Amino acid sequence: MSTARQGPLLLGVRHHGPGSARAVRSALDAARPAAVLIEGPPEGDALLELAADPGMRPPVALLAHAADDPGRAAFWPLADFSPEWVAIRWAQEAGVPVRFMDLPAAHSLAASGEPDADHAEPDAVRLDPLAVLAETAGYDDPERWWEDVVEHRGTGGAGEEALGAFEALGEAMAALRETYGDGGHRRDLVREAYMRQRMRAARREFGDGYAVVCGAWHVPALRARTTVAADKALLTGLAKVKVETTWVPWTHRRLARAGGYGAGITSPGWYAHLFSARDRPVERWLTKVAGLLREEDRQVSSAHVIEAVRLAETLAAMRGRPLPGLTETLEAVRAVMCDGSDVPLALIEDRLVVGDVLGEVPDAAPVVPLQRDLTRQQRSLRLKAEAQERELELDLRKDTDAAKSLLLHRLRLLGIGWGTPTASRSSTGTFRETWRLRWEPELSVRVAEAGIWGTTVLAAATAKAEADAAGAEELGEITALAERCLLAGLSEALPAVLRALADRAALDTDVARLAKALPALARSLRYGDVRGTDATALGAVAAGLAERICVALPPACAAGLDADAAAELRGHVDGVHTAVGLLADSGDGLRERWSAVLRTLAGRDTVPGVIRGRAARLLLDDGRLEAEETARLMGLALSPAASPADAAGWIEGFAGGSSGGGTLLVHDDRLLGLIDGWLVGVPEQAFTDVLPLLRRTFGAYEPGVKRTLGELVRRGPAASAGAARAMGSAPEGFAPDLDPERADAVTELVRMLLAAPDGVAAA
């Protein structure tokens, strides 16, 4: 090796660049420094020894967070192909000291809350050094330029070649710094002052025989001759907070720029492949692509791979590139393996170009007690944290699945969104749950934040629920919290939640808020039965809430409501009706009282039409309103005395949406005839006004129902089944009257389909 070099070995790299990583190893092998300094917070020095632990598998990140505010956090991600990680592992294998040298996280986290702490002046532009160098070299894509000059250099070359490459890159950065100054990165001046301080300390300990691995942008500033006093002046008065650090798993997806990481790259999966595939990288990459497409049942043969390799190499040669890059390989894949389609190509870009690799951290890494309890439960329940999104189907009748459900609900209550409930595709029973799981690195911060509530998931969720109940401002918040407590099995938190619920319900006089709160209580009582949770304490609160709604709802609906308020109350009527059906009727006559409320709403002409129509429909569906009475109410609502807008609202409430109103009109000629006659008589100007409402009402019907209704109107109401029965005859395929024996024949089959107890289906 040449001895002409003066001072420490400065290796300017691109973060997460596989070419830089290979060159760093070659340079370190050649120089054999006595120590290595790495760009990163010095608070992580004590954790560096864990990098050699067999349980440490990149990608990982050094996490630093404020001790009193875990939400104020920062990550320093490292992958297998990160030059910094390669330097750390080289130092550990060589047995030489390795340390971080960047500005302490204690200062950077304290500054993160200060205005413009990490931003350029308003009129300044933050310089992208690679973009400038690429443009200077005649490239319009910085990634393609970097691939050509660095990533396609093979294994990094011999030591002298690697050192020469770093020297050339340092000179290029020096020219940029001379032209652009700090490039709009104001905070870098402070960081570089601290780095120089750490280098002075290393010189006192090791002389000039140490190496520095940092972003290439910083190399000119670290070579600059500055005084100790000048650097101290830049560092004087910096704010500071107490910091805790640890290692956390990271993902390739979070290394990508699309994931929001500032020093990210566009293709971490591709870069990982370039780093691991020392020979024939294009051939190996296209073989991976073929394997993925075969897993997706696409016909891809070895001939496709060979042809794609040839096309990628041809494209590279035409463009004057030393080797095919990601652009050429993807173009070859689209043309040869994807038949020119971007759909399978998007899958390749998601799974292979970016990827969902999730790192692992050894148990020895320091964590908050809550994280240890969560890790223990994840292992005992075999719920592995994975970066790729997956669905989890749970059967709550099984102990293990029920325990998984409790854990996921408790984490959601703590704000740790590892799992998201979703609609089940296989069953709608209350004993089934479907979750969509995906572990994101930021959840480690959420766990640290939640650690203030307790040392176990159960204790923390209980304390958090009690605090949320005490701080809730609206009744709906507390009822939703009560439901979540039951779903999470937080029996110790329920008393505090119920006290807050009773107190708030007693003081709340807004019927809309009361009506909005009742459905959650009804669901809570139902889930209590399914999960074996004691939810009886909610019964009295729910019953009292329902009674107050029954008393207050009619006056509230009769008040002067505009269209939006009436539509909102109509939705609350639906919610209360469903809740009343779910509540156990213990002989207190709740269903009868609610039916009386609906009758009042349906027959009071001061109630908006949309609510009157909905009340009539609910009574009809429950068998509490005869067909004759229904027709009478509709006739009144659609009489010439009623305003067209109110009449249209009545139709929307009665027959709108997906409530089966279209089918009802198909089979009841009187109701269809009333609507048809009303529509014919609506004045032209009024019809224009109510047309959007009518279109919304009838537009929600299924296509088959709309076609049938159109045919019936064209032929006249007498064509309907109801008219045929009224005339003593029936259309083809229908008998004049119901045949009880034939109807009863399907009872057993219906009972089996619904899995209902004996007698329920028949009833």
mmCIF file of N, CA, C and O in Angstrom, residues 327-408:
data_model
loop_
_atom_site.group_PDB
_atom_site.id
_atom_site.type_symbol
_atom_site.label_atom_id
_atom_site.label_comp_id
_atom_site.label_asym_id
_atom_site.label_seq_id
_atom_site.Cartn_x
_atom_site.Cartn_y
_atom_site.Cartn_z
ATOM 1 N N THR A 327 -32.849 -0.694 -14.352
ATOM 2 C CA THR A 327 -33.726 -0.241 -15.440
ATOM 3 C C THR A 327 -33.763 -1.257 -16.571
ATOM 4 O O THR A 327 -34.835 -1.638 -17.061
ATOM 5 N N GLU A 328 -32.589 -1.731 -17.006
ATOM 6 C CA GLU A 328 -32.527 -2.688 -18.113
ATOM 7 C C GLU A 328 -33.151 -4.029 -17.735
ATOM 8 O O GLU A 328 -33.849 -4.646 -18.554
ATOM 9 N N THR A 329 -32.891 -4.489 -16.516
ATOM 10 C CA THR A 329 -33.444 -5.794 -16.125
ATOM 11 C C THR A 329 -34.963 -5.741 -16.039
ATOM 12 O O THR A 329 -35.649 -6.677 -16.462
ATOM 13 N N LEU A 330 -35.515 -4.646 -15.530
ATOM 14 C CA LEU A 330 -36.971 -4.550 -15.438
ATOM 15 C C LEU A 330 -37.608 -4.424 -16.821
ATOM 16 O O LEU A 330 -38.688 -4.974 -17.064
ATOM 17 N N GLU A 331 -36.952 -3.690 -17.710
ATOM 18 C CA GLU A 331 -37.485 -3.602 -19.069
ATOM 19 C C GLU A 331 -37.471 -4.973 -19.743
ATOM 20 O O GLU A 331 -38.407 -5.336 -20.472
ATOM 21 N N ALA A 332 -36.420 -5.737 -19.508
ATOM 22 C CA ALA A 332 -36.348 -7.083 -20.077
ATOM 23 C C ALA A 332 -37.411 -7.985 -19.473
ATOM 24 O O ALA A 332 -38.034 -8.793 -20.172
ATOM 25 N N VAL A 333 -37.635 -7.862 -18.179
ATOM 26 C CA VAL A 333 -38.666 -8.666 -17.515
ATOM 27 C C VAL A 333 -40.044 -8.328 -18.074
ATOM 28 O O VAL A 333 -40.851 -9.222 -18.363
ATOM 29 N N ARG A 334 -40.337 -7.051 -18.245
ATOM 30 C CA ARG A 334 -41.646 -6.653 -18.775
ATOM 31 C C ARG A 334 -41.865 -7.238 -20.174
ATOM 32 O O ARG A 334 -42.930 -7.771 -20.488
ATOM 33 N N ALA A 335 -40.849 -7.154 -21.012
ATOM 34 C CA ALA A 335 -41.010 -7.585 -22.394
ATOM 35 C C ALA A 335 -41.064 -9.100 -22.533
ATOM 36 O O ALA A 335 -41.887 -9.628 -23.294
ATOM 37 N N VAL A 336 -40.226 -9.818 -21.775
ATOM 38 C CA VAL A 336 -40.074 -11.262 -21.990
ATOM 39 C C VAL A 336 -40.963 -12.078 -21.061
ATOM 40 O O VAL A 336 -41.602 -13.047 -21.491
ATOM 41 N N MET A 337 -41.016 -11.699 -19.775
ATOM 42 C CA MET A 337 -41.715 -12.527 -18.790
ATOM 43 C C MET A 337 -43.123 -12.041 -18.472
ATOM 44 O O MET A 337 -43.935 -12.815 -17.955
ATOM 45 N N CYS A 338 -43.412 -10.778 -18.741
ATOM 46 C CA CYS A 338 -44.708 -10.215 -18.349
ATOM 47 C C CYS A 338 -45.586 -9.879 -19.548
ATOM 48 O O CYS A 338 -46.645 -9.259 -19.381
ATOM 49 N N ASP A 339 -45.151 -10.257 -20.757
ATOM 50 C CA ASP A 339 -45.936 -9.996 -21.971
ATOM 51 C C ASP A 339 -46.286 -8.515 -22.122
ATOM 52 O O ASP A 339 -47.382 -8.161 -22.584
ATOM 53 N N GLY A 340 -45.387 -7.652 -21.679
ATOM 54 C CA GLY A 340 -45.608 -6.220 -21.813
ATOM 55 C C GLY A 340 -46.541 -5.613 -20.786
ATOM 56 O O GLY A 340 -46.840 -4.420 -20.840
ATOM 57 N N SER A 341 -46.983 -6.412 -19.799
ATOM 58 C CA SER A 341 -47.940 -5.923 -18.801
ATOM 59 C C SER A 341 -47.220 -5.341 -17.591
ATOM 60 O O SER A 341 -46.208 -5.886 -17.124
ATOM 61 N N ASP A 342 -47.767 -4.243 -17.062
ATOM 62 C CA ASP A 342 -47.205 -3.634 -15.858
ATOM 63 C C ASP A 342 -47.757 -4.252 -14.572
ATOM 64 O O ASP A 342 -47.263 -3.948 -13.484
ATOM 65 N N VAL A 343 -48.781 -5.087 -14.678
ATOM 66 C CA VAL A 343 -49.393 -5.661 -13.468
ATOM 67 C C VAL A 343 -48.433 -6.622 -12.772
ATOM 68 O O VAL A 343 -48.117 -6.449 -11.594
ATOM 69 N N PRO A 344 -47.917 -7.671 -13.468
ATOM 70 C CA PRO A 344 -46.939 -8.530 -12.783
ATOM 71 C C PRO A 344 -45.644 -7.785 -12.470
ATOM 72 O O PRO A 344 -44.962 -8.111 -11.493
ATOM 73 N N LEU A 345 -45.310 -6.774 -13.288
ATOM 74 C CA LEU A 345 -44.097 -6.007 -13.014
ATOM 75 C C LEU A 345 -44.212 -5.258 -11.688
ATOM 76 O O LEU A 345 -43.234 -5.137 -10.943
ATOM 77 N N ALA A 346 -45.408 -4.758 -11.378
ATOM 78 C CA ALA A 346 -45.614 -4.074 -10.097
ATOM 79 C C ALA A 346 -45.385 -5.031 -8.932
ATOM 80 O O ALA A 346 -44.854 -4.644 -7.886
ATOM 81 N N LEU A 347 -45.781 -6.291 -9.090
ATOM 82 C CA LEU A 347 -45.537 -7.289 -8.054
ATOM 83 C C LEU A 347 -44.045 -7.508 -7.860
ATOM 84 O O LEU A 347 -43.554 -7.591 -6.717
ATOM 85 N N ILE A 348 -43.294 -7.584 -8.962
ATOM 86 C CA ILE A 348 -41.847 -7.777 -8.883
ATOM 87 C C ILE A 348 -41.188 -6.589 -8.187
ATOM 88 O O ILE A 348 -40.319 -6.750 -7.324
ATOM 89 N N GLU A 349 -41.614 -5.386 -8.534
ATOM 90 C CA GLU A 349 -41.037 -4.194 -7.909
ATOM 91 C C GLU A 349 -41.330 -4.170 -6.408
ATOM 92 O O GLU A 349 -40.489 -3.766 -5.606
ATOM 93 N N ASP A 350 -42.531 -4.621 -6.024
ATOM 94 C CA ASP A 350 -42.901 -4.596 -4.614
ATOM 95 C C ASP A 350 -42.169 -5.680 -3.822
ATOM 96 O O ASP A 350 -41.646 -5.425 -2.743
ATOM 97 N N ARG A 351 -42.127 -6.900 -4.357
ATOM 98 C CA ARG A 351 -41.593 -8.042 -3.609
ATOM 99 C C ARG A 351 -40.074 -8.161 -3.690
ATOM 100 O O ARG A 351 -39.443 -8.577 -2.713
ATOM 101 N N LEU A 352 -39.490 -7.826 -4.846
ATOM 102 C CA LEU A 352 -38.059 -8.053 -5.034
ATOM 103 C C LEU A 352 -37.246 -6.766 -5.076
ATOM 104 O O LEU A 352 -36.198 -6.679 -4.443
ATOM 105 N N VAL A 353 -37.724 -5.759 -5.817
ATOM 106 C CA VAL A 353 -36.959 -4.514 -5.898
ATOM 107 C C VAL A 353 -36.937 -3.812 -4.544
ATOM 108 O O VAL A 353 -35.910 -3.287 -4.110
ATOM 109 N N VAL A 354 -38.073 -3.805 -3.853
ATOM 110 C CA VAL A 354 -38.139 -3.231 -2.504
ATOM 111 C C VAL A 354 -38.032 -4.349 -1.475
ATOM 112 O O VAL A 354 -37.053 -4.485 -0.765
ATOM 113 N N GLY A 355 -39.053 -5.181 -1.350
ATOM 114 C CA GLY A 355 -38.968 -6.348 -0.483
ATOM 115 C C GLY A 355 -39.483 -6.102 0.923
ATOM 116 O O GLY A 355 -39.621 -4.966 1.378
ATOM 117 N N ASP A 356 -39.761 -7.211 1.607
ATOM 118 C CA ASP A 356 -40.306 -7.157 2.969
ATOM 119 C C ASP A 356 -39.420 -7.887 3.969
ATOM 120 O O ASP A 356 -39.906 -8.462 4.942
ATOM 121 N N VAL A 357 -38.108 -7.892 3.738
ATOM 122 C CA VAL A 357 -37.199 -8.541 4.680
ATOM 123 C C VAL A 357 -37.261 -7.809 6.019
ATOM 124 O O VAL A 357 -37.173 -6.578 6.073
ATOM 125 N N LEU A 358 -37.439 -8.558 7.096
ATOM 126 C CA LEU A 358 -37.494 -7.996 8.450
ATOM 127 C C LEU A 358 -36.313 -8.522 9.243
ATOM 128 O O LEU A 358 -36.092 -9.733 9.323
ATOM 129 N N GLY A 359 -35.546 -7.613 9.817
ATOM 130 C CA GLY A 359 -34.387 -8.019 10.601
ATOM 131 C C GLY A 359 -34.768 -8.588 11.957
ATOM 132 O O GLY A 359 -35.932 -8.600 12.357
ATOM 133 N N GLU A 360 -33.752 -9.064 12.669
ATOM 134 C CA GLU A 360 -33.950 -9.627 14.002
ATOM 135 C C GLU A 360 -32.912 -9.048 14.946
ATOM 136 O O GLU A 360 -31.772 -8.775 14.551
ATOM 137 N N VAL A 361 -33.327 -8.886 16.207
ATOM 138 C CA VAL A 361 -32.469 -8.321 17.243
ATOM 139 C C VAL A 361 -32.350 -9.338 18.376
ATOM 140 O O VAL A 361 -33.350 -9.965 18.751
ATOM 141 N N PRO A 362 -31.161 -9.556 18.925
ATOM 142 C CA PRO A 362 -31.008 -10.554 19.996
ATOM 143 C C PRO A 362 -31.725 -10.142 21.274
ATOM 144 O O PRO A 362 -32.003 -8.954 21.506
ATOM 145 N N ASP A 363 -32.009 -11.129 22.103
ATOM 146 C CA ASP A 363 -32.701 -10.859 23.369
ATOM 147 C C ASP A 363 -31.879 -9.978 24.295
ATOM 148 O O ASP A 363 -32.430 -9.345 25.202
ATOM 149 N N ALA A 364 -30.574 -9.957 24.094
ATOM 150 C CA ALA A 364 -29.716 -9.168 24.982
ATOM 151 C C ALA A 364 -29.867 -7.669 24.773
ATOM 152 O O ALA A 364 -29.403 -6.878 25.605
ATOM 153 N N ALA A 365 -30.494 -7.256 23.697
ATOM 154 C CA ALA A 365 -30.669 -5.823 23.452
ATOM 155 C C ALA A 365 -31.577 -5.224 24.515
ATOM 156 O O ALA A 365 -32.596 -5.812 24.875
ATOM 157 N N PRO A 366 -31.226 -4.045 25.033
ATOM 158 C CA PRO A 366 -32.064 -3.430 26.075
ATOM 159 C C PRO A 366 -33.417 -3.002 25.527
ATOM 160 O O PRO A 366 -33.500 -2.434 24.433
ATOM 161 N N VAL A 367 -34.468 -3.296 26.275
ATOM 162 C CA VAL A 367 -35.824 -2.897 25.888
ATOM 163 C C VAL A 367 -36.589 -2.526 27.145
ATOM 164 O O VAL A 367 -36.213 -2.898 28.263
ATOM 165 N N VAL A 368 -37.701 -1.823 26.974
ATOM 166 C CA VAL A 368 -38.565 -1.523 28.109
ATOM 167 C C VAL A 368 -39.258 -2.802 28.541
ATOM 168 O O VAL A 368 -39.451 -3.728 27.742
ATOM 169 N N PRO A 369 -39.656 -2.925 29.811
ATOM 170 C CA PRO A 369 -40.310 -4.159 30.279
ATOM 171 C C PRO A 369 -41.538 -4.545 29.466
ATOM 172 O O PRO A 369 -41.810 -5.733 29.269
ATOM 173 N N LEU A 370 -42.281 -3.551 28.982
ATOM 174 C CA LEU A 370 -43.466 -3.857 28.190
ATOM 175 C C LEU A 370 -43.096 -4.621 26.925
ATOM 176 O O LEU A 370 -43.804 -5.551 26.515
ATOM 177 N N GLN A 371 -41.985 -4.248 26.297
ATOM 178 C CA GLN A 371 -41.538 -4.955 25.095
ATOM 179 C C GLN A 371 -41.173 -6.405 25.406
ATOM 180 O O GLN A 371 -41.466 -7.315 24.621
ATOM 181 N N ARG A 372 -40.563 -6.639 26.569
ATOM 182 C CA ARG A 372 -40.212 -8.010 26.936
ATOM 183 C C ARG A 372 -41.476 -8.852 27.115
ATOM 184 O O ARG A 372 -41.527 -10.010 26.683
ATOM 185 N N ASP A 373 -42.493 -8.289 27.752
ATOM 186 C CA ASP A 373 -43.740 -9.038 27.936
ATOM 187 C C ASP A 373 -44.409 -9.299 26.594
ATOM 188 O O ASP A 373 -44.936 -10.394 26.354
ATOM 189 N N LEU A 374 -44.385 -8.307 25.703
ATOM 190 C CA LEU A 374 -44.970 -8.493 24.379
ATOM 191 C C LEU A 374 -44.226 -9.580 23.611
ATOM 192 O O LEU A 374 -44.852 -10.449 22.981
ATOM 193 N N THR A 375 -42.900 -9.563 23.672
ATOM 194 C CA THR A 375 -42.115 -10.590 22.985
ATOM 195 C C THR A 375 -42.429 -11.974 23.534
ATOM 196 O O THR A 375 -42.558 -12.948 22.776
ATOM 197 N N ARG A 376 -42.561 -12.082 24.857
ATOM 198 C CA ARG A 376 -42.901 -13.375 25.469
ATOM 199 C C ARG A 376 -44.245 -13.884 24.967
ATOM 200 O O ARG A 376 -44.391 -15.070 24.617
ATOM 201 N N GLN A 377 -45.240 -12.990 24.907
ATOM 202 C CA GLN A 377 -46.556 -13.419 24.444
ATOM 203 C C GLN A 377 -46.543 -13.763 22.952
ATOM 204 O O GLN A 377 -47.226 -14.701 22.525
ATOM 205 N N GLN A 378 -45.790 -13.007 22.173
ATOM 206 C CA GLN A 378 -45.691 -13.329 20.747
ATOM 207 C C GLN A 378 -45.149 -14.739 20.540
ATOM 208 O O GLN A 378 -45.625 -15.494 19.681
ATOM 209 N N ARG A 379 -44.183 -15.104 21.341
ATOM 210 C CA ARG A 379 -43.592 -16.433 21.194
ATOM 211 C C ARG A 379 -44.529 -17.525 21.701
ATOM 212 O O ARG A 379 -44.680 -18.570 21.060
ATOM 213 N N SER A 380 -45.155 -17.302 22.847
ATOM 214 C CA SER A 380 -46.037 -18.334 23.400
ATOM 215 C C SER A 380 -47.263 -18.554 22.530
ATOM 216 O O SER A 380 -47.782 -19.673 22.438
ATOM 217 N N LEU A 381 -47.738 -17.497 21.861
ATOM 218 C CA LEU A 381 -48.903 -17.618 20.988
ATOM 219 C C LEU A 381 -48.523 -17.887 19.534
ATOM 220 O O LEU A 381 -49.412 -18.002 18.685
ATOM 221 N N ARG A 382 -47.217 -17.956 19.263
ATOM 222 C CA ARG A 382 -46.727 -18.185 17.895
ATOM 223 C C ARG A 382 -47.258 -17.122 16.930
ATOM 224 O O ARG A 382 -47.715 -17.417 15.837
ATOM 225 N N LEU A 383 -47.198 -15.891 17.385
ATOM 226 C CA LEU A 383 -47.570 -14.744 16.568
ATOM 227 C C LEU A 383 -46.286 -14.019 16.176
ATOM 228 O O LEU A 383 -45.839 -13.102 16.869
ATOM 229 N N LYS A 384 -45.693 -14.416 15.094
ATOM 230 C CA LYS A 384 -44.419 -13.852 14.680
ATOM 231 C C LYS A 384 -44.625 -12.503 14.009
ATOM 232 O O LYS A 384 -45.512 -12.343 13.178
ATOM 233 N N ALA A 385 -43.813 -11.543 14.414
ATOM 234 C CA ALA A 385 -43.850 -10.228 13.764
ATOM 235 C C ALA A 385 -43.243 -10.350 12.374
ATOM 236 O O ALA A 385 -42.112 -10.816 12.221
ATOM 237 N N GLU A 386 -43.997 -9.945 11.367
ATOM 238 C CA GLU A 386 -43.550 -10.036 9.980
ATOM 239 C C GLU A 386 -43.780 -8.710 9.274
ATOM 240 O O GLU A 386 -44.760 -8.014 9.543
ATOM 241 N N ALA A 387 -42.873 -8.391 8.351
ATOM 242 C CA ALA A 387 -42.995 -7.127 7.618
ATOM 243 C C ALA A 387 -44.033 -7.214 6.521
ATOM 244 O O ALA A 387 -44.646 -6.216 6.153
ATOM 245 N N GLN A 388 -44.252 -8.399 5.991
ATOM 246 C CA GLN A 388 -45.226 -8.558 4.914
ATOM 247 C C GLN A 388 -46.626 -8.683 5.493
ATOM 248 O O GLN A 388 -46.858 -9.407 6.451
ATOM 249 N N GLU A 389 -47.564 -7.968 4.897
ATOM 250 C CA GLU A 389 -48.939 -7.991 5.396
ATOM 251 C C GLU A 389 -49.553 -9.376 5.197
ATOM 252 O O GLU A 389 -49.395 -9.993 4.155
ATOM 253 N N ARG A 390 -50.251 -9.858 6.220
ATOM 254 C CA ARG A 390 -50.927 -11.144 6.126
ATOM 255 C C ARG A 390 -52.214 -11.096 6.919
ATOM 256 O O ARG A 390 -52.380 -10.272 7.820
ATOM 257 N N GLU A 391 -53.139 -11.995 6.567
ATOM 258 C CA GLU A 391 -54.410 -12.082 7.268
ATOM 259 C C GLU A 391 -54.376 -13.221 8.278
ATOM 260 O O GLU A 391 -53.788 -14.276 8.020
ATOM 261 N N LEU A 392 -55.001 -12.983 9.412
ATOM 262 C CA LEU A 392 -55.061 -13.975 10.478
ATOM 263 C C LEU A 392 -56.517 -14.234 10.821
ATOM 264 O O LEU A 392 -57.234 -13.324 11.239
ATOM 265 N N GLU A 393 -56.968 -15.476 10.623
ATOM 266 C CA GLU A 393 -58.335 -15.870 10.948
ATOM 267 C C GLU A 393 -58.345 -16.489 12.337
ATOM 268 O O GLU A 393 -57.576 -17.410 12.618
ATOM 269 N N LEU A 394 -59.226 -16.007 13.210
ATOM 270 C CA LEU A 394 -59.302 -16.499 14.586
ATOM 271 C C LEU A 394 -60.686 -17.072 14.864
ATOM 272 O O LEU A 394 -61.701 -16.493 14.468
ATOM 273 N N ASP A 395 -60.707 -18.205 15.547
ATOM 274 C CA ASP A 395 -61.933 -18.815 16.045
ATOM 275 C C ASP A 395 -61.945 -18.623 17.555
ATOM 276 O O ASP A 395 -61.182 -19.274 18.281
ATOM 277 N N LEU A 396 -62.785 -17.727 18.037
ATOM 278 C CA LEU A 396 -62.746 -17.331 19.447
ATOM 279 C C LEU A 396 -63.193 -18.435 20.387
ATOM 280 O O LEU A 396 -63.080 -18.290 21.605
ATOM 281 N N ARG A 397 -63.686 -19.542 19.842
ATOM 282 C CA ARG A 397 -64.045 -20.681 20.691
ATOM 283 C C ARG A 397 -62.822 -21.495 21.103
ATOM 284 O O ARG A 397 -62.902 -22.332 21.992
ATOM 285 N N LYS A 398 -61.684 -21.219 20.440
ATOM 286 C CA LYS A 398 -60.437 -21.903 20.776
ATOM 287 C C LYS A 398 -59.613 -21.018 21.705
ATOM 288 O O LYS A 398 -59.493 -19.816 21.487
ATOM 289 N N ASP A 399 -59.039 -21.624 22.728
ATOM 290 C CA ASP A 399 -58.329 -20.847 23.753
ATOM 291 C C ASP A 399 -57.166 -20.051 23.164
ATOM 292 O O ASP A 399 -56.977 -18.877 23.500
ATOM 293 N N THR A 400 -56.382 -20.676 22.292
ATOM 294 C CA THR A 400 -55.217 -19.979 21.737
ATOM 295 C C THR A 400 -55.645 -18.807 20.866
ATOM 296 O O THR A 400 -55.085 -17.709 20.956
ATOM 297 N N ASP A 401 -56.656 -19.037 20.028
ATOM 298 C CA ASP A 401 -57.130 -17.951 19.167
ATOM 299 C C ASP A 401 -57.738 -16.821 19.991
ATOM 300 O O ASP A 401 -57.572 -15.640 19.676
ATOM 301 N N ALA A 402 -58.464 -17.182 21.055
ATOM 302 C CA ALA A 402 -59.037 -16.147 21.926
ATOM 303 C C ALA A 402 -57.931 -15.323 22.582
ATOM 304 O O ALA A 402 -58.043 -14.100 22.720
ATOM 305 N N ALA A 403 -56.831 -15.991 22.985
ATOM 306 C CA ALA A 403 -55.711 -15.270 23.602
ATOM 307 C C ALA A 403 -55.041 -14.340 22.585
ATOM 308 O O ALA A 403 -54.638 -13.228 22.922
ATOM 309 N N LYS A 404 -54.935 -14.774 21.332
ATOM 310 C CA LYS A 404 -54.379 -13.904 20.291
ATOM 311 C C LYS A 404 -55.260 -12.673 20.105
ATOM 312 O O LYS A 404 -54.764 -11.547 19.956
ATOM 313 N N SER A 405 -56.572 -12.885 20.098
ATOM 314 C CA SER A 405 -57.496 -11.767 19.937
ATOM 315 C C SER A 405 -57.341 -10.765 21.078
ATOM 316 O O SER A 405 -57.302 -9.556 20.857
ATOM 317 N N LEU A 406 -57.261 -11.270 22.310
ATOM 318 C CA LEU A 406 -57.107 -10.372 23.457
ATOM 319 C C LEU A 406 -55.830 -9.548 23.333
ATOM 320 O O LEU A 406 -55.831 -8.332 23.587
ATOM 321 N N LEU A 407 -54.730 -10.196 22.935
ATOM 322 C CA LEU A 407 -53.465 -9.471 22.808
ATOM 323 C C LEU A 407 -53.567 -8.374 21.759
ATOM 324 O O LEU A 407 -53.163 -7.229 21.993
ATOM 325 N N LEU A 408 -54.132 -8.683 20.606
ATOM 326 C CA LEU A 408 -54.217 -7.691 19.531
ATOM 327 C C LEU A 408 -55.135 -6.539 19.907
ATOM 328 O O LEU A 408 -54.846 -5.375 19.598
#
